[in-house]
Short mmCIF file of C-alpha atoms in Angstrom, two decimals:
data_model
loop_
_atom_site.label_atom_id
_atom_site.label_comp_id
_atom_site.label_asym_id
_atom_site.label_seq_id
_atom_site.Cartn_x
_atom_site.Cartn_y
_atom_site.Cartn_z
CA MET N 15 4.45 220.64 21.38
CA HIS N 16 6.09 221.76 18.13
CA GLU N 17 6.18 219.54 15.09
CA SER N 18 9.52 218.45 13.75
CA PRO N 19 10.72 220.04 10.50
CA ALA N 20 10.07 216.86 8.54
CA SER N 21 6.42 216.52 9.59
CA SER N 22 4.99 220.01 9.11
CA ALA N 23 3.17 221.53 6.14
CA PRO N 24 6.05 222.91 4.04
CA ALA N 25 7.69 219.48 4.01
CA ARG N 26 5.52 218.68 0.99
CA VAL N 27 7.14 221.49 -0.99
CA LEU N 28 10.47 222.45 0.56
CA LYS N 29 13.53 220.38 -0.25
CA PRO N 30 14.45 217.79 2.41
CA GLU N 31 17.91 219.34 2.73
CA THR N 32 16.28 222.69 3.51
CA LEU N 33 14.18 221.16 6.27
CA ALA N 34 17.20 219.31 7.63
CA GLN N 35 19.07 222.60 8.17
CA ALA N 36 16.44 224.05 10.54
CA PRO N 37 17.55 222.33 13.79
CA ALA N 38 21.18 223.43 13.32
CA ILE N 39 20.10 227.01 12.63
CA ILE N 40 17.87 227.10 15.71
CA ALA N 41 20.66 225.61 17.85
CA GLN N 42 22.88 228.62 17.10
CA TYR N 43 20.68 230.91 19.21
CA PRO N 44 20.10 231.06 22.97
CA GLN N 45 16.38 231.60 22.32
CA LYS N 46 14.57 229.77 19.52
CA ARG N 47 12.69 232.88 18.42
CA SER N 48 16.00 234.49 17.45
CA ALA N 49 16.17 232.02 14.54
CA THR N 50 13.03 233.47 12.92
CA MET N 51 14.82 235.56 10.31
CA PRO N 52 17.45 232.94 9.41
CA LEU N 53 14.68 230.36 8.91
CA LEU N 54 12.74 232.80 6.74
CA HIS N 55 15.86 233.33 4.63
CA LEU N 56 16.27 229.56 4.36
CA VAL N 57 12.70 229.09 3.16
CA GLN N 58 12.89 231.98 0.71
CA GLU N 59 16.17 230.70 -0.70
CA ASP N 60 14.53 227.32 -1.35
CA ARG N 61 11.13 228.40 -2.66
CA GLY N 62 11.84 231.92 -3.88
CA TYR N 63 9.17 233.44 -1.63
CA ILE N 64 7.41 232.74 1.67
CA THR N 65 3.90 231.26 1.88
CA GLN N 66 1.45 231.32 4.78
CA GLU N 67 2.25 227.64 5.34
CA ASP N 68 5.95 228.51 5.55
CA MET N 69 5.22 231.19 8.15
CA THR N 70 3.23 228.68 10.19
CA TRP N 71 6.09 226.18 9.94
CA VAL N 72 8.66 228.79 11.04
CA ALA N 73 6.39 229.80 13.94
CA GLU N 74 6.14 226.16 15.07
CA GLN N 75 9.92 225.75 14.90
CA VAL N 76 10.73 228.84 16.97
CA GLY N 77 7.78 228.83 19.39
CA VAL N 78 5.96 231.99 18.31
CA THR N 79 2.63 232.63 16.63
CA PRO N 80 2.22 232.73 12.85
CA MET N 81 1.13 236.38 13.28
CA GLN N 82 4.50 237.23 14.83
CA VAL N 83 6.27 235.66 11.86
CA LEU N 84 3.97 237.55 9.46
CA GLU N 85 4.94 240.78 11.23
CA VAL N 86 8.60 240.06 10.47
CA VAL N 87 7.87 239.15 6.85
CA THR N 88 5.85 242.30 6.23
CA PHE N 89 8.25 244.61 8.09
CA TYR N 90 11.42 243.70 6.19
CA PRO N 91 11.40 244.39 2.43
CA MET N 92 13.79 241.53 1.62
CA TYR N 93 11.07 238.97 2.29
CA ARG N 94 8.62 238.18 -0.51
CA GLN N 95 5.16 236.64 -0.23
CA SER N 96 4.69 235.97 -3.92
CA PRO N 97 6.83 234.62 -6.75
CA ILE N 98 9.15 236.98 -8.58
CA GLY N 99 10.43 237.05 -12.14
CA ARG N 100 13.40 235.07 -13.39
CA ARG N 101 15.51 238.18 -12.78
CA HIS N 102 14.90 240.30 -9.68
CA VAL N 103 15.93 243.87 -10.56
CA ARG N 104 16.29 246.24 -7.60
CA VAL N 105 17.21 249.90 -8.12
CA CYS N 106 18.52 251.94 -5.18
CA ARG N 107 16.45 255.05 -4.56
CA THR N 108 18.22 256.60 -1.58
CA LEU N 109 19.76 260.05 -1.74
CA SER N 110 23.12 259.45 -3.42
CA CYS N 111 21.64 257.21 -6.12
CA ALA N 112 18.61 259.50 -6.53
CA LEU N 113 20.89 262.51 -7.07
CA ARG N 114 22.70 260.54 -9.77
CA GLY N 115 19.51 259.58 -11.63
CA SER N 116 17.98 256.45 -10.11
CA TYR N 117 14.41 257.74 -10.56
CA ALA N 118 14.97 258.44 -14.26
CA LEU N 119 16.74 255.08 -14.53
CA MET N 120 13.70 253.36 -13.04
CA GLU N 121 11.36 255.05 -15.53
CA ASN N 122 13.59 253.99 -18.42
CA LEU N 123 13.88 250.42 -17.12
CA GLU N 124 10.09 250.21 -16.80
CA GLN N 125 9.86 250.93 -20.53
CA SER N 126 12.84 248.81 -21.59
CA LEU N 127 11.78 245.75 -19.58
CA ASN N 128 8.02 246.16 -20.14
CA CYS N 129 7.57 246.01 -16.38
CA LYS N 130 6.04 248.46 -13.94
CA ARG N 131 7.83 249.25 -10.70
CA GLY N 132 6.78 246.87 -7.93
CA GLU N 133 5.45 244.31 -10.41
CA THR N 134 6.55 241.36 -12.50
CA SER N 135 6.64 241.62 -16.29
CA PRO N 136 3.80 239.88 -18.17
CA ASP N 137 6.25 237.26 -19.49
CA GLY N 138 7.47 236.51 -15.94
CA ASP N 139 11.06 237.39 -16.79
CA PHE N 140 11.59 240.47 -14.59
CA THR N 141 10.46 241.84 -11.26
CA LEU N 142 11.38 245.51 -10.92
CA GLU N 143 11.55 247.26 -7.53
CA PHE N 144 12.91 250.32 -5.83
CA VAL N 145 14.90 249.50 -2.69
CA GLU N 146 16.58 251.49 0.02
CA CYS N 147 20.35 251.84 0.27
CA ILE N 148 22.40 249.04 -1.27
CA ALA N 149 25.51 250.38 0.53
CA ASP N 150 27.48 251.37 -2.56
CA CYS N 151 26.78 255.09 -2.41
CA GLY N 152 29.85 256.28 -4.29
CA CYS N 153 28.98 254.36 -7.45
CA GLY N 154 25.31 255.16 -8.04
CA PRO N 155 22.94 254.60 -9.49
CA VAL N 156 23.32 251.05 -8.25
CA VAL N 157 21.18 248.14 -9.42
CA HIS N 158 21.10 244.65 -7.90
CA VAL N 159 20.00 241.90 -10.25
CA ASP N 160 19.61 238.68 -8.31
CA ALA N 161 22.95 238.45 -6.44
CA ALA N 162 24.94 240.63 -8.86
CA MET N 163 25.60 244.31 -8.22
CA HIS N 164 25.80 246.76 -11.12
CA GLU N 165 27.31 250.19 -10.45
CA ASN N 166 27.05 253.50 -12.33
CA VAL N 167 24.02 252.45 -14.37
CA LYS N 168 23.03 255.75 -15.96
CA PRO N 169 19.43 256.49 -17.00
CA GLU N 170 20.48 256.96 -20.63
CA ASP N 171 22.02 253.46 -20.61
CA ALA N 172 18.82 251.73 -19.44
CA GLY N 173 18.03 250.31 -22.89
CA GLN N 174 21.48 248.76 -23.29
CA PHE N 175 21.43 247.53 -19.68
CA ALA N 176 17.99 245.96 -20.23
CA ALA N 177 19.24 244.24 -23.39
CA GLN N 178 22.12 242.76 -21.39
CA LEU N 179 19.69 241.60 -18.70
CA LYS N 180 17.50 239.93 -21.32
CA ALA N 181 20.59 238.11 -22.61
CA THR N 182 21.26 236.76 -19.10
CA LEU N 183 17.98 234.84 -19.24
CA LYS N 184 19.82 232.30 -21.40
CA ASP N 185 22.66 231.98 -18.85
CA PRO N 186 21.70 229.81 -15.84
CA SER N 187 24.91 230.73 -14.01
CA TYR N 188 24.19 234.48 -14.07
CA GLY N 189 24.32 235.98 -10.58
CA GLN N 190 25.75 232.84 -9.00
CA ASN N 191 29.20 234.39 -8.62
CA PRO N 192 28.69 238.00 -7.63
CA PRO N 193 31.51 240.41 -8.44
CA VAL N 194 34.08 241.36 -5.83
CA PRO N 195 32.65 244.26 -3.77
CA GLY N 196 33.69 247.56 -5.28
CA THR N 197 34.38 246.05 -8.69
CA PRO N 198 31.79 247.26 -11.18
CA GLU N 199 30.27 244.51 -13.27
CA TRP N 200 28.47 247.01 -15.45
CA ASN N 201 30.78 249.28 -17.41
CA GLY N 202 28.22 251.19 -19.46
#
Protein backbone atom coordinates (compact mmCIF):
# COMPACT_ATOMS: atom_id res chain seq x y z
CA MET A 1 0.00 0.00 0.00
CA HIS A 2 1.34 3.44 -0.93
CA GLU A 3 1.41 6.28 1.54
CA SER A 4 -0.60 9.37 0.81
CA PRO A 5 1.30 12.50 -0.23
CA ALA A 6 0.68 14.16 3.11
CA SER A 7 2.12 11.32 5.21
CA SER A 8 5.40 10.49 3.48
CA ALA A 9 8.93 11.73 4.17
CA PRO A 10 9.12 14.87 2.01
CA ALA A 11 6.00 16.24 3.70
CA ARG A 12 8.30 17.63 6.39
CA VAL A 13 10.09 19.80 3.82
CA LEU A 14 7.92 20.25 0.74
CA LYS A 15 5.19 22.86 0.77
CA PRO A 16 1.69 21.51 1.52
CA GLU A 17 0.43 22.97 -1.77
CA THR A 18 3.12 20.99 -3.61
CA LEU A 19 2.04 17.76 -1.96
CA ALA A 20 -1.60 18.54 -2.65
CA GLN A 21 -0.93 18.71 -6.41
CA ALA A 22 0.36 15.12 -6.65
CA PRO A 23 -2.99 13.28 -6.85
CA ALA A 24 -4.24 15.52 -9.67
CA ILE A 25 -1.02 15.04 -11.61
CA ILE A 26 -1.16 11.26 -11.21
CA ALA A 27 -4.83 11.23 -12.26
CA GLN A 28 -3.89 12.69 -15.66
CA TYR A 29 -2.20 9.45 -16.72
CA PRO A 30 -3.64 6.01 -17.52
CA GLN A 31 -0.75 4.42 -15.59
CA LYS A 32 0.59 5.96 -12.39
CA ARG A 33 4.22 5.43 -13.39
CA SER A 34 3.72 7.86 -16.28
CA ALA A 35 3.53 10.66 -13.70
CA THR A 36 7.12 10.07 -12.56
CA MET A 37 8.66 12.95 -14.49
CA PRO A 38 5.89 15.47 -13.76
CA LEU A 39 6.18 14.68 -10.04
CA LEU A 40 9.96 15.09 -10.20
CA HIS A 41 9.48 18.49 -11.85
CA LEU A 42 7.00 19.41 -9.12
CA VAL A 43 9.44 18.48 -6.36
CA GLN A 44 12.36 20.24 -8.03
CA GLU A 45 10.30 23.38 -8.57
CA ASP A 46 9.49 23.44 -4.85
CA ARG A 47 12.86 22.50 -3.35
CA GLY A 48 15.25 23.45 -6.14
CA TYR A 49 16.67 19.93 -6.37
CA ILE A 50 15.64 16.32 -5.70
CA THR A 51 16.71 14.40 -2.59
CA GLN A 52 16.77 10.65 -1.99
CA GLU A 53 13.70 11.10 0.22
CA ASP A 54 11.94 12.86 -2.65
CA MET A 55 12.75 9.98 -4.99
CA THR A 56 11.35 7.51 -2.46
CA TRP A 57 8.20 9.61 -2.12
CA VAL A 58 7.74 9.80 -5.92
CA ALA A 59 8.29 6.03 -6.16
CA GLU A 60 5.60 5.43 -3.53
CA GLN A 61 3.15 7.71 -5.35
CA VAL A 62 3.58 6.05 -8.76
CA GLY A 63 4.13 2.43 -7.70
CA VAL A 64 7.74 1.91 -8.78
CA THR A 65 10.97 1.38 -6.88
CA PRO A 66 13.17 4.25 -5.71
CA MET A 67 15.89 2.83 -8.00
CA GLN A 68 13.63 3.30 -11.02
CA VAL A 69 13.07 6.93 -10.04
CA LEU A 70 16.83 7.39 -9.51
CA GLU A 71 17.39 6.06 -13.04
CA VAL A 72 15.12 8.80 -14.40
CA VAL A 73 16.80 11.49 -12.29
CA THR A 74 20.29 10.49 -13.38
CA PHE A 75 19.37 9.99 -17.05
CA TYR A 76 17.85 13.42 -17.67
CA PRO A 77 20.17 16.42 -17.18
CA MET A 78 17.35 18.77 -16.15
CA TYR A 79 17.04 17.05 -12.77
CA ARG A 80 19.41 18.09 -10.00
CA GLN A 81 20.38 16.15 -6.88
CA SER A 82 22.09 19.02 -5.10
CA PRO A 83 21.37 22.70 -4.54
CA ILE A 84 22.37 25.19 -7.20
CA GLY A 85 23.42 28.81 -7.04
CA ARG A 86 21.03 31.74 -6.89
CA ARG A 87 21.41 32.01 -10.68
CA HIS A 88 21.55 28.85 -12.80
CA VAL A 89 23.62 29.69 -15.90
CA ARG A 90 23.40 27.14 -18.73
CA VAL A 91 25.41 27.61 -21.93
CA CYS A 92 24.43 25.66 -25.06
CA ARG A 93 27.31 23.61 -26.42
CA THR A 94 25.74 21.93 -29.44
CA LEU A 95 27.05 22.48 -32.94
CA SER A 96 25.50 25.80 -33.97
CA CYS A 97 26.33 27.48 -30.66
CA ALA A 98 29.79 25.85 -30.56
CA LEU A 99 30.58 27.18 -34.04
CA ARG A 100 29.60 30.66 -32.85
CA GLY A 101 31.84 30.54 -29.77
CA SER A 102 30.04 28.85 -26.89
CA TYR A 103 33.21 27.08 -25.69
CA ALA A 104 35.16 30.34 -25.55
CA LEU A 105 32.13 31.98 -23.92
CA MET A 106 32.13 29.28 -21.23
CA GLU A 107 35.83 29.83 -20.50
CA ASN A 108 35.27 33.58 -20.21
CA LEU A 109 32.21 33.12 -17.98
CA GLU A 110 34.19 30.79 -15.71
CA GLN A 111 36.65 33.64 -15.12
CA SER A 112 34.06 36.43 -14.93
CA LEU A 113 31.77 34.58 -12.51
CA ASN A 114 34.56 32.91 -10.49
CA CYS A 115 32.87 29.59 -11.13
CA LYS A 116 34.10 26.42 -12.79
CA ARG A 117 31.91 24.63 -15.31
CA GLY A 118 29.66 22.08 -13.61
CA GLU A 119 30.08 23.71 -10.20
CA THR A 120 28.63 26.42 -8.01
CA SER A 121 30.62 29.56 -7.24
CA PRO A 122 32.17 29.76 -3.75
CA ASP A 123 29.73 32.53 -2.79
CA GLY A 124 26.75 30.38 -3.89
CA ASP A 125 25.58 32.96 -6.41
CA PHE A 126 26.09 31.04 -9.68
CA THR A 127 25.97 27.50 -10.98
CA LEU A 128 27.55 27.26 -14.43
CA GLU A 129 26.85 24.34 -16.79
CA PHE A 130 27.10 23.30 -20.39
CA VAL A 131 23.83 21.92 -21.76
CA GLU A 132 22.72 20.36 -24.99
CA CYS A 133 20.55 22.19 -27.51
CA ILE A 134 18.34 24.95 -26.13
CA ALA A 135 16.43 25.02 -29.45
CA ASP A 136 17.40 28.53 -30.52
CA CYS A 137 20.08 27.54 -33.02
CA GLY A 138 19.92 30.64 -35.20
CA CYS A 139 20.82 33.00 -32.36
CA GLY A 140 23.81 31.36 -30.69
CA PRO A 141 25.60 31.31 -28.50
CA VAL A 142 22.53 30.95 -26.33
CA VAL A 143 22.57 31.10 -22.53
CA HIS A 144 19.68 30.26 -20.21
CA VAL A 145 19.79 31.94 -16.83
CA ASP A 146 17.04 30.53 -14.64
CA ALA A 147 13.96 30.86 -16.91
CA ALA A 148 15.34 33.68 -19.08
CA MET A 149 16.93 33.05 -22.48
CA HIS A 150 19.79 35.23 -23.69
CA GLU A 151 20.70 35.08 -27.38
CA ASN A 152 23.87 36.06 -29.27
CA VAL A 153 26.05 36.20 -26.15
CA LYS A 154 29.50 36.54 -27.69
CA PRO A 155 32.63 35.32 -25.90
CA GLU A 156 34.11 38.83 -25.89
CA ASP A 157 30.99 40.11 -24.09
CA ALA A 158 31.24 37.60 -21.23
CA GLY A 159 32.54 40.18 -18.75
CA GLN A 160 29.71 42.61 -19.44
CA PHE A 161 27.16 39.77 -19.44
CA ALA A 162 28.51 38.52 -16.09
CA ALA A 163 28.26 42.04 -14.64
CA GLN A 164 24.61 42.17 -15.71
CA LEU A 165 24.00 38.76 -14.14
CA LYS A 166 25.57 39.92 -10.88
CA ALA A 167 23.23 42.92 -10.92
CA THR A 168 20.23 40.57 -11.21
CA LEU A 169 21.06 39.12 -7.80
CA LYS A 170 19.44 42.24 -6.33
CA ASP A 171 16.27 41.75 -8.42
CA PRO A 172 13.98 39.02 -7.00
CA SER A 173 11.73 39.17 -10.07
CA TYR A 174 14.54 38.34 -12.52
CA GLY A 175 13.65 35.35 -14.69
CA GLN A 176 10.04 35.24 -13.52
CA ASN A 177 8.75 36.63 -16.82
CA PRO A 178 10.83 35.07 -19.57
CA PRO A 179 11.06 37.00 -22.84
CA VAL A 180 8.81 36.14 -25.76
CA PRO A 181 10.45 33.29 -27.72
CA GLY A 182 12.65 34.68 -30.45
CA THR A 183 13.00 38.07 -28.77
CA PRO A 184 16.55 38.53 -27.53
CA GLU A 185 16.77 39.76 -23.97
CA TRP A 186 20.51 40.25 -24.26
CA ASN A 187 21.53 42.84 -26.82
CA GLY A 188 25.28 42.88 -26.25
